[in-house]
XYZ file of C-alpha atoms in Angstrom:
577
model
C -66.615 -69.724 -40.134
C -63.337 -71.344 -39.330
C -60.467 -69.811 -37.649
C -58.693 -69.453 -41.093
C -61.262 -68.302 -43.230
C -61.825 -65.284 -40.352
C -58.049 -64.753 -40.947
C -58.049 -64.701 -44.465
C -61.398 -62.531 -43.933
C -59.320 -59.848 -41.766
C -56.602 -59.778 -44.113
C -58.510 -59.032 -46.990
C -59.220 -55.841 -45.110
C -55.713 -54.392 -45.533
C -54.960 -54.808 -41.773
C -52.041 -57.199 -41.793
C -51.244 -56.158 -45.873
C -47.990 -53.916 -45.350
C -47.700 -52.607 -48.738
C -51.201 -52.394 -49.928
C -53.646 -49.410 -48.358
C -56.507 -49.912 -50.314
C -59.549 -51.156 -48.949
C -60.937 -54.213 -51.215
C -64.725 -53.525 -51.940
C -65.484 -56.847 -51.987
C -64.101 -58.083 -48.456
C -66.074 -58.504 -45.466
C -66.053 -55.935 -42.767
C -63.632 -57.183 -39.787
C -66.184 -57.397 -37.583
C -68.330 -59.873 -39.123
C -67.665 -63.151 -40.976
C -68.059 -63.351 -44.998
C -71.288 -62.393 -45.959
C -73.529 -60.520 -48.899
C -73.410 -57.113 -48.004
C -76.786 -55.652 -46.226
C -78.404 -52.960 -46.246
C -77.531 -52.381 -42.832
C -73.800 -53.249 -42.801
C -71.429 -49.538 -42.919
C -69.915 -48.961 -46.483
C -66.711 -47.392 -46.901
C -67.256 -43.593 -48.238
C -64.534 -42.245 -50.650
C -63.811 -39.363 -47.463
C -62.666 -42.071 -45.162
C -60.228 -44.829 -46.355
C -60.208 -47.740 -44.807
C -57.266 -48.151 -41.719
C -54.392 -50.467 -42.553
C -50.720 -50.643 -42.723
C -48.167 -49.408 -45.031
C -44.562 -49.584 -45.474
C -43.101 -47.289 -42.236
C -40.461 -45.519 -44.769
C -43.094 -44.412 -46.865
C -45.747 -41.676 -45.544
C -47.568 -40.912 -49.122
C -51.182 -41.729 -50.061
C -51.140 -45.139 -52.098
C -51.807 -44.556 -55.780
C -55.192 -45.626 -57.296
C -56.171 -47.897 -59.642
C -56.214 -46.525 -63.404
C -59.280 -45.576 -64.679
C -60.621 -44.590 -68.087
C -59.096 -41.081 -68.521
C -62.690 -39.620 -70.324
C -64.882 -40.583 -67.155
C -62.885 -40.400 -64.345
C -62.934 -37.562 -62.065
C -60.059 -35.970 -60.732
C -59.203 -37.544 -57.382
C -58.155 -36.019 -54.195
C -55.298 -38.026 -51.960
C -56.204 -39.697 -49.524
C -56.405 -38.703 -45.856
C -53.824 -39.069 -43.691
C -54.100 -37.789 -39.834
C -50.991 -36.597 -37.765
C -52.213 -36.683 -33.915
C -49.423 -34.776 -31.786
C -49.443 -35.263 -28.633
C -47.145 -33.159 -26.348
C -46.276 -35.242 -22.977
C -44.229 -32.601 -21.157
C -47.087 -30.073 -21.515
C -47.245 -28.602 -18.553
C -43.335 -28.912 -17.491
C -42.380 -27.130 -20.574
C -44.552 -24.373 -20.105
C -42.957 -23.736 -16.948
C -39.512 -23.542 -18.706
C -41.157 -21.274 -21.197
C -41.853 -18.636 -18.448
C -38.159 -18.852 -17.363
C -38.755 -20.983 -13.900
C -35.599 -22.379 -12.812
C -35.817 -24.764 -9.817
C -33.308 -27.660 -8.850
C -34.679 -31.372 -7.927
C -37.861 -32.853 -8.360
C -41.212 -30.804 -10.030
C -44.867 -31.463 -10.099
C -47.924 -29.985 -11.422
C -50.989 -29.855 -9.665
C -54.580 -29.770 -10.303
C -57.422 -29.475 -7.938
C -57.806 -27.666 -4.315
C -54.765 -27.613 -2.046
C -56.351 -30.493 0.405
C -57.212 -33.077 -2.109
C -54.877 -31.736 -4.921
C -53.377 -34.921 -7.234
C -50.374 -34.588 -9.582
C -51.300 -34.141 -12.705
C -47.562 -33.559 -14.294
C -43.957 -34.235 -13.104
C -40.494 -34.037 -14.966
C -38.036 -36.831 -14.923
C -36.928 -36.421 -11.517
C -39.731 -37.371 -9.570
C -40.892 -40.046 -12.206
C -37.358 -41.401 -10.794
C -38.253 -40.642 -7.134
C -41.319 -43.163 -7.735
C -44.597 -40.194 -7.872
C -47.246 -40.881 -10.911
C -49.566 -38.422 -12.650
C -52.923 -38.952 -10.422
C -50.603 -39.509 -7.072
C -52.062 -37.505 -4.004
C -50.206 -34.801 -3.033
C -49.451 -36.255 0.529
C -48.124 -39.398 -0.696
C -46.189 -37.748 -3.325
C -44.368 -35.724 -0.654
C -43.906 -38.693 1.246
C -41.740 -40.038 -1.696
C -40.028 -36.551 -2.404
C -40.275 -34.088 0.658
C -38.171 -31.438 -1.295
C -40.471 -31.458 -4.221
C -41.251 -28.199 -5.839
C -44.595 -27.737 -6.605
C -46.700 -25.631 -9.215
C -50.381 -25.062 -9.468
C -52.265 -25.885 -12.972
C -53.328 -22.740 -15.198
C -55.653 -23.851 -17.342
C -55.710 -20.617 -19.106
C -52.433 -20.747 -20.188
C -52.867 -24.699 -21.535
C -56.003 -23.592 -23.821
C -53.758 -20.287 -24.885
C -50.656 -22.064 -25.865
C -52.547 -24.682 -27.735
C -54.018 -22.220 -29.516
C -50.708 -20.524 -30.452
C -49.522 -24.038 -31.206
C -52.701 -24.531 -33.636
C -51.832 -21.491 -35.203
C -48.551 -22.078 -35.943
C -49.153 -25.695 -36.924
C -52.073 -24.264 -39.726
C -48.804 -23.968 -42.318
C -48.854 -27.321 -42.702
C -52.047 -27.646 -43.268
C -55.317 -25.820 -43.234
C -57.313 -28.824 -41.322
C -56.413 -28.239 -38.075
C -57.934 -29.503 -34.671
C -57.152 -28.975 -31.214
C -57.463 -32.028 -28.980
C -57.364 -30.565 -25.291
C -55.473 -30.390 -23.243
C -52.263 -31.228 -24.754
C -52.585 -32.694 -28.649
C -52.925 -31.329 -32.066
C -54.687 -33.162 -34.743
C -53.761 -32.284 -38.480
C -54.731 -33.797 -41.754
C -51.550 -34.000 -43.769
C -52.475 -36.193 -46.763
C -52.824 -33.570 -48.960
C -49.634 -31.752 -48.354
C -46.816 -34.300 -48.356
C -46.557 -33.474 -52.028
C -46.252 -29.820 -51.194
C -43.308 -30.627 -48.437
C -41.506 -32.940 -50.020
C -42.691 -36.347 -48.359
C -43.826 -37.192 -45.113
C -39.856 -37.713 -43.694
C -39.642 -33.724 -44.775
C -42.984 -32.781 -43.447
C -41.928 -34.435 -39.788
C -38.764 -33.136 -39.778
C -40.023 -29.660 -40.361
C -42.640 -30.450 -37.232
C -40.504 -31.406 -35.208
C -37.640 -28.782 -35.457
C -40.626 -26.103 -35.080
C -41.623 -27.550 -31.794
C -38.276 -27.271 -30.526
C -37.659 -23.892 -31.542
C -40.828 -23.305 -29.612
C -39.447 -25.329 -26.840
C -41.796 -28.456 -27.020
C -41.534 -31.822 -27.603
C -43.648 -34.316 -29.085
C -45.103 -37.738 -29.688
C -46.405 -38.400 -33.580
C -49.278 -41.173 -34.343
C -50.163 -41.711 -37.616
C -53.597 -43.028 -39.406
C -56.232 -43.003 -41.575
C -58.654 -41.736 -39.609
C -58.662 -39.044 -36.569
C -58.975 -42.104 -33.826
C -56.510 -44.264 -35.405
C -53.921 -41.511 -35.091
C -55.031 -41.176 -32.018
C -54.654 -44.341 -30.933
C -50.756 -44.803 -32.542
C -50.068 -41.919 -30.497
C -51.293 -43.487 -27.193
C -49.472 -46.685 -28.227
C -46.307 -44.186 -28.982
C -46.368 -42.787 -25.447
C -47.655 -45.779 -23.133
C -45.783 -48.772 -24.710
C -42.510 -46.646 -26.811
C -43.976 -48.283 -30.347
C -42.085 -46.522 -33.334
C -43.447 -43.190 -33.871
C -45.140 -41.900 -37.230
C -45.335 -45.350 -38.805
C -48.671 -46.716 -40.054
C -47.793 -50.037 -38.313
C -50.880 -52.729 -37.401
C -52.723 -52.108 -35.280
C -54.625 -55.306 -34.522
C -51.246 -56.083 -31.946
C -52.365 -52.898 -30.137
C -53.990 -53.711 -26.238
C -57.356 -52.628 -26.520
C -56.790 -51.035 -22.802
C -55.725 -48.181 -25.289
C -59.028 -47.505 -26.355
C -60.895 -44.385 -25.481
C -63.789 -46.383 -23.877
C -65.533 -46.292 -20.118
C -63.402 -48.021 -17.312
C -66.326 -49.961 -17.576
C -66.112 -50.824 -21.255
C -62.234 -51.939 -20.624
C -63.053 -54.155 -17.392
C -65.514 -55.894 -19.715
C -63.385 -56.829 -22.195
C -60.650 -57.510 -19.955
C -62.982 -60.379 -18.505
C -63.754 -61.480 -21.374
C -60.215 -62.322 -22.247
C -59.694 -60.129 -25.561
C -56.502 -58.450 -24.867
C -55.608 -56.996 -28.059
C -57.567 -55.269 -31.172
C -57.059 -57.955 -33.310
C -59.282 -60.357 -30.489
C -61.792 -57.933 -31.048
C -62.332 -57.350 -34.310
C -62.554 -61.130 -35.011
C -65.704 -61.060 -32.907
C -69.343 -60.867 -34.656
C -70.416 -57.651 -35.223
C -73.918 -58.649 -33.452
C -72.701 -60.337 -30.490
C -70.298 -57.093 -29.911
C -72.961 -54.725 -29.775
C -75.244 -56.788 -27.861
C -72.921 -57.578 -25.190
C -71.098 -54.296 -25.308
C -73.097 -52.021 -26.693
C -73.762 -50.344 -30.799
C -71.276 -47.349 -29.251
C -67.799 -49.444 -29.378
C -68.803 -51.263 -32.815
C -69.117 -47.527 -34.142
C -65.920 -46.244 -32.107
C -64.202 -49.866 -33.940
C -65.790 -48.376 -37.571
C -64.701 -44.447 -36.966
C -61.044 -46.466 -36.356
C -61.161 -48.166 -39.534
C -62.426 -45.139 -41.335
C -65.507 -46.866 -42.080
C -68.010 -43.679 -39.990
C -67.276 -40.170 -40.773
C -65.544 -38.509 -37.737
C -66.486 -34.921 -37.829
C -64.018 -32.710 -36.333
C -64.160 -29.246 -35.304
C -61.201 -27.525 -37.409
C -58.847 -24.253 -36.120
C -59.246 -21.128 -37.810
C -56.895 -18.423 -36.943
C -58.152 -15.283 -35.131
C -58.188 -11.870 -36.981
C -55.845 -10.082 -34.175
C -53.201 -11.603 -31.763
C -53.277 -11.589 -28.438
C -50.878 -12.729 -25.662
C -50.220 -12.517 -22.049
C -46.987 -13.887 -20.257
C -46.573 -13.487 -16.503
C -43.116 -12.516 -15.230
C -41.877 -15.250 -12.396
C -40.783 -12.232 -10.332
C -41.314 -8.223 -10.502
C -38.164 -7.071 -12.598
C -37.483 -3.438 -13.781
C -34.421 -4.003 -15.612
C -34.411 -4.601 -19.489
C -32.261 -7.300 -19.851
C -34.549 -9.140 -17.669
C -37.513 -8.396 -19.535
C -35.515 -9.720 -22.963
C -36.386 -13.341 -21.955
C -40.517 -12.921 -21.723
C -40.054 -10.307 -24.766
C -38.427 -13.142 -27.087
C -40.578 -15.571 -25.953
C -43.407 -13.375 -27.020
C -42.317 -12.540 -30.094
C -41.237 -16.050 -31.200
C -44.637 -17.226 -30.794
C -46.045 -14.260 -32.814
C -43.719 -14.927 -35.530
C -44.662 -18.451 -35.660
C -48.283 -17.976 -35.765
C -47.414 -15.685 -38.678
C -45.642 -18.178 -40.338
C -48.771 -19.879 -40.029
C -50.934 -17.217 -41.588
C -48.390 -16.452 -44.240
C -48.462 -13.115 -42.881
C -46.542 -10.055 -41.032
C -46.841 -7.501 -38.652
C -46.686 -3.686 -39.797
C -47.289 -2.324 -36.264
C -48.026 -3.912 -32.715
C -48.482 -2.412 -29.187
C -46.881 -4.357 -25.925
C -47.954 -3.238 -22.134
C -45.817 -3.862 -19.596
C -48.377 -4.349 -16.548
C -46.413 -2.224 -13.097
C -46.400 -3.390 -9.827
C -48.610 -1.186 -7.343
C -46.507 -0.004 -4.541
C -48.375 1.548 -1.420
C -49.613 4.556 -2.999
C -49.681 8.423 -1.014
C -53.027 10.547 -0.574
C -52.980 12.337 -3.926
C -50.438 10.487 -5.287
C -51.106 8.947 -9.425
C -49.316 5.521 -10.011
C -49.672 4.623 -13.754
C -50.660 0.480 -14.001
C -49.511 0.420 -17.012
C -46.697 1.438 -19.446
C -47.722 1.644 -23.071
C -44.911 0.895 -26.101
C -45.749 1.268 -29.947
C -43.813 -0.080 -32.586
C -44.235 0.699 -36.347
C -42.570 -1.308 -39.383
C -41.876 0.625 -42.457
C -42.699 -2.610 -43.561
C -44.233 -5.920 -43.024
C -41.954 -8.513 -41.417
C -42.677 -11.203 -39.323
C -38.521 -11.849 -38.498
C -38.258 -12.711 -34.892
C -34.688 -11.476 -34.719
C -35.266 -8.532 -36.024
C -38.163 -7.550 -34.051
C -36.624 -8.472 -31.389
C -33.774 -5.950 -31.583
C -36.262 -2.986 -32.504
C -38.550 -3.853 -29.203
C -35.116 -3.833 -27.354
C -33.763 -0.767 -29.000
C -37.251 1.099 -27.998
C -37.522 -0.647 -24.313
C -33.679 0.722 -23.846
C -35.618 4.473 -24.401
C -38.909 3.750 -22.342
C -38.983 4.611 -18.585
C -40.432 2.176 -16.280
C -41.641 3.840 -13.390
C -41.782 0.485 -11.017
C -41.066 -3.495 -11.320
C -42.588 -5.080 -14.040
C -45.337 -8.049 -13.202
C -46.117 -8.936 -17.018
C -46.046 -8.499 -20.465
C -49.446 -7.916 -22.784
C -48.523 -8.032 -26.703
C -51.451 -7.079 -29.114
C -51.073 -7.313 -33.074
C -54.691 -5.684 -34.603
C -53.628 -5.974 -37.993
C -51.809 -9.107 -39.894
C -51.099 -8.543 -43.473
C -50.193 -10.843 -46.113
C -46.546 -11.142 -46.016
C -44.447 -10.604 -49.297
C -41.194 -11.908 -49.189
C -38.674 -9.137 -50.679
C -37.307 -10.587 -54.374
C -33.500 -11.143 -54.775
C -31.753 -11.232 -57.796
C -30.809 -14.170 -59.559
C -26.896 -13.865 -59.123
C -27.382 -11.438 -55.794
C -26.468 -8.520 -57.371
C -26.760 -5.021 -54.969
C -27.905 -7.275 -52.073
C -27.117 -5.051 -49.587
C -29.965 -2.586 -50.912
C -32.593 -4.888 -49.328
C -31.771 -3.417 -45.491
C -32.775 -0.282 -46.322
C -35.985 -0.559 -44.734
C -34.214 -2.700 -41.316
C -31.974 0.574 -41.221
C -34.908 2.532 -41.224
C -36.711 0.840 -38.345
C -33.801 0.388 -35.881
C -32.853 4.530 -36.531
C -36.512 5.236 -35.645
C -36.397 2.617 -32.232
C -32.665 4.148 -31.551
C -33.909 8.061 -31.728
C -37.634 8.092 -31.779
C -40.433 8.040 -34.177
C -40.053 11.829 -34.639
C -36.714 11.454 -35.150
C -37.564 10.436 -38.983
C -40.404 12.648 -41.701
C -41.097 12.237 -44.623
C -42.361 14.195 -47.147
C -46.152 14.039 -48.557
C -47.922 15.072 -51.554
C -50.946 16.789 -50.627
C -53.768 18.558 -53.711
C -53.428 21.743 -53.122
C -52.641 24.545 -55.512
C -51.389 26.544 -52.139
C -47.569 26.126 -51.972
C -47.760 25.939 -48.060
C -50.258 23.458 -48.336
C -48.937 21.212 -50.874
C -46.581 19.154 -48.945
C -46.594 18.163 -45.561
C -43.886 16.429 -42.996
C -44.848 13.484 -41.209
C -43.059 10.227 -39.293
C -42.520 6.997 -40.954
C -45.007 5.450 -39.376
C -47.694 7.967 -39.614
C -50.832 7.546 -41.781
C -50.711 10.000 -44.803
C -54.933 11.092 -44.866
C -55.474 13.146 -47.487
C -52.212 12.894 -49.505
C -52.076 11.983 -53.325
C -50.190 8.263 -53.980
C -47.046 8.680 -56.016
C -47.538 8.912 -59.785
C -46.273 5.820 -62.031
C -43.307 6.562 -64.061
C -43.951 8.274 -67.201
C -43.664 6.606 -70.774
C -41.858 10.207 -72.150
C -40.938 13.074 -69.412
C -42.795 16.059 -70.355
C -40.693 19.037 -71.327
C -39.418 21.215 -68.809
C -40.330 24.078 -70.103
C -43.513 23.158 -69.815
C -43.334 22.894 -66.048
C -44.075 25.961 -63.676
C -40.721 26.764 -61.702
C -40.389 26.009 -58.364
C -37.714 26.302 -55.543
C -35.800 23.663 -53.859
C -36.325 25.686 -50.652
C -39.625 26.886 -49.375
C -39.817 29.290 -46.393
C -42.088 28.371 -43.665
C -43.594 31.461 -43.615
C -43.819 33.876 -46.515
C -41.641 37.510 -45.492
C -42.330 40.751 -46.661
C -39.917 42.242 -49.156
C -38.836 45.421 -50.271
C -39.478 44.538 -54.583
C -37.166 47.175 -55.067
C -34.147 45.021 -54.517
C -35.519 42.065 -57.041
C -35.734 41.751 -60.604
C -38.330 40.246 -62.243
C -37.469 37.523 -64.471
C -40.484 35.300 -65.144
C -44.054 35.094 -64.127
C -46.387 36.017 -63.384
C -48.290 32.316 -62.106
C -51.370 33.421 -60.912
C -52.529 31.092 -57.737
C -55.921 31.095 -56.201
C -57.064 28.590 -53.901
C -58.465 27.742 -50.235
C -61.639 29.213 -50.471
C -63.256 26.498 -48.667
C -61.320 26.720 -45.252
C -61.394 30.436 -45.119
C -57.249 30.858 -45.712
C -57.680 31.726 -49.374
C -55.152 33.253 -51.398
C -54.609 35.196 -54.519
C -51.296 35.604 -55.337
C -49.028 36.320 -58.440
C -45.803 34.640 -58.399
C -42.398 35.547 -59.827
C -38.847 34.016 -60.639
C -36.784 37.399 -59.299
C -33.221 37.269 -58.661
C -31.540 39.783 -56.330
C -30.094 42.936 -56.941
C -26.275 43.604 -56.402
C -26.886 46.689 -54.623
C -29.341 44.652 -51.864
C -28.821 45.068 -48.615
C -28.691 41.491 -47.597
C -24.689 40.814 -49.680
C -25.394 37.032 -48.825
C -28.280 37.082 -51.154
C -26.999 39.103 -53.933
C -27.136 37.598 -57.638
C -29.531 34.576 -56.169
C -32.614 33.503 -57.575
C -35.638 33.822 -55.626
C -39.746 32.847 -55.827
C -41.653 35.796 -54.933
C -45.169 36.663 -54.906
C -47.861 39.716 -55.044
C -50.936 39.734 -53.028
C -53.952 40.827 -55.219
C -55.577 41.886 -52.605
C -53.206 44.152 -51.188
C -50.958 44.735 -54.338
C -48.519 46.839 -52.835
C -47.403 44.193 -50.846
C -44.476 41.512 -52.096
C -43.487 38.643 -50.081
C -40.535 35.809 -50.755
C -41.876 32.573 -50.431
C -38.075 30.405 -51.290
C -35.016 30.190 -53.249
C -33.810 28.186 -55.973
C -30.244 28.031 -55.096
């Protein structure tokens, strides 16, 4: 085939067609010249549209073809990968722990004698040291370099959290170790607004979370990928579905081998090799790279292992230096609970309780002597919320009340429980907004003065009057207590309704009946049999005599009882006012 007719052959792929993204079913592949389709030659599946270009401004799928409304089935959009890649990785996770340092940085991996850089910030990319640079000859270039060792812990943690937070865009998340994010995002532009809405969103997230990022685009997982590379090696335009036959093939995710190869062989750029015969490719270069070129066009499925969120949190941060004071521990606490709250966001959840330990510093300890490791803080919500502010200013309000024996070397936060969030309903025109803090009011009076600080009352089935209500904290699970009863269609008549005092005594007291009149009753009571404090009592509205003794009392009404099984015994068990 001519030169021409193998251009007009890759065009009818959609690779150089910036408008149209729809793979013609009729074209030859681009790796092979025009040609009846074989049995052996990779159809496009519906799952994987074919890579192309598209007009940068515009991120949505490209609309199908009509079809006859009676036979065609309802279509989902197309797929659309987001590959983000974070190049400062490992820097900004040093900010992120609230390192401070003045000149050049580097990260590095491997044992002290051989270590290599595997990160630096901008200073001592200026100062001439590259990622892979020995140690020794990066010091040569920089002898007041600071230096910081690799945690690979931290990098699978924070991806993690990152994964998490990034599943509210999307529920087809991937991590891409160890320092991208894949996402499928075709099917929620719609949802967002666009793709210019859904980036923006992205990208003021990872700032908030103190990141920053490079976006690559495609129609398949290593075409975004590979935009991404392109993004960060050459400075291309980010999250544009540009072409990608332009791209150097020295971008591919091949062997050293592989690249030297093809380097030889004088293709330079994608385009040069997808021009080539599909059977001379794989014969000289092996079936793997005409695959990897297929999985690129979205012509090969490209399974990928997708995130799914963990059923409790979990997170560690390490302080830089052993600090007792609380308004050094606000930094690592905000930092903590940021991340929390954005991993909720994720979840479309909240947080109703969570526990943080603040790991001590072990000082040389005496012969008999108990040092506590660790210092243990719980924090209950009336209800679920997942505001970082504001649980921020309740962790502070109950760290101002904790006592921390010793320095402070780090910070453990543990959510067990994440429920579905519920965002409280306004009214239309705002009306009685302020009624909505109630519950904030609540929570920052219980971290001011303590969860005991705060009861409320409980319903509890018992007949018993002492047993029929108990007094509990806010945050305290009510076993055994009846829910609240739905509002009535008509309130009964009260009449109807036994009497009962306002004020019940803690402890029945023995009375002298003589100074009471009986004015209603009796209300016969017997109950408890089963936990051996039964009673059998009749009660009484009485009001007091005006010759009492007690003048305070005189002319009030009281709730009295008679013990049936000592009957000449009367007791006052409250007043009604």
């Amino acid at each position: 085939m001519s030169d021409r007719g193998q251009a007009r052959s890759h065009r009818a792929e959609g690779i150089q067609a910036p408008l149209d993204l729809r793979p013609s079913p009729q074209s030859p592949t681009p790796l092979e010249p025009a040609q009846s389709p074989s049995p052996k030659s990779p159809v496009p599946t519906p799952a994987h549209k074919a890579e192309s270009t598209q007009d940068p401004s515009d991120l949505r799928p490209s609309p199908q073809s009509p079809a006859p409304i009676a036979l065609a089935p309802a279509q989902a959009p197309s797929p659309l990968y987001l590959c983000l890649r974070l190049p400062h990785y490992n820097i900004e996770l040093l900010k992120r722990r609230g390192l401070v340092w003045e000149g050049p940085a580097l990260v590095l991996d491997g044992p002290e004698p051989r270590a290599v850089v595997h990160a630096l910030d901008a200073l001592a990319a200026q100062a001439g040291i590259k990622p892979g640079m020995k140690l020794a000859a990066a010091q040569a270039l920089a002898p007041e370099v600071h230096r910081f060792r690799r945690d690979l812990q931290e990098e699978r943690q924070q991806l993690e959290r990152l994964a998490g937070w990034a599943y509210q865009f999307s529920s087809r998340v991937s991590l891409l170790p160890p320092d991208a994010l894949l996402i499928e995002i075709g099917a929620s532009l719609k949802l967002f607004g666009g793709g210019a809405a859904l980036l923006r969103r992205l990208r003021e997230g990872l700032q908030a979370l103190g990141f920053s990022a490079v976006i690559g685009l495609g129609h398949s997982p290593s075409a975004a990928r590979l935009r991404a590379r392109a993004s960060l090696v050459l400075g291309t335009p980010q999250a544009r579905l540009d072409r990608i036959d332009k791209l150097p093939v020295s971008l591919g995710e091949w062997p050293t081998a592989t690249l030297e190869a093809l380097a030889a062989s004088g293709i330079q750029q994608f385009g040069d090799l997808l021009r080539l015969p599909r059977a001379n490719l794989a014969r000289r270069h092996g079936q793997a790279l005409v695959d990897d070129l297929d999985r690129l066009l979205g012509r090969l499925p490209e399974p990928q292992s997708w995130y799914r969120p963990p059923d409790e949190y979990h997170a560690w941060i390490e302080l830089p230096a052993p600090t007792a004071s609380s308004e050094s521990l606000a930094f690592p606490l905000r930092r903590l609970i940021v991340d929390l709250c954005a991993t909720l966001a994720g979840r479309d959840a909240g947080i109703e309780h969570c526990a943080l330990r603040f790991a001590l510093e072990r000082l040389r300890q005496q012969e008999g002597e108990h040092q506590p490791e660790v210092v243990h803080l719980q924090m209950g919500l009336v209800e679920a919320s997942r505001d970082p502010e504001h649980l921020l200013q309740l962790v502070r309000a109950r760290l101002e009340r904790l006592q921390l024996p010793r320095p402070v070397l780090g910070i453990h936060l543990h959510v067990a429980r994440m429920p579905g969030f519920k965002p409280q309903a306004h009214d239309l025109f705002d009306v009685d907004a302020g009624s909505g803090n109630w519950p904030s009011l609540i929570e920052r009076l219980m971290a001011r003065l303590g969860h005991q600080a705060l009861l409320r009352p409980i319903w509890i089935a018992d007949h018993r009057p002492e047993y029929a209500s108990r007094w509990l904290t806010l945050d305290a699970p009510a076993a055994g207590s009846v829910a609240a009863p739905t509002r009535p269609a008509a309130l009964p008549d009260a009449s109807a309704l036994p009497p009962r005092p306002l004020w019940l005594l803690s402890a029945p007291q023995a009375i002298a009946i003589d100074d009471f009149a009986l004015l209603a009753g009796p209300e016969r009571i017997e109950s408890g049999w089963w936990d051996e404090d039964d009673v059998r009592r009749d009660y009484y509205l009485a009001a007091v005599l005006p010759e009492a003794a007690d003048r305070n009392a005189r002319g009030a009404r009281a709730w009295v009882f008679q013990d049936l099984r000592q009957p000449q015994c009367w007791y006052l068990h409250g007043w009604f006012g």
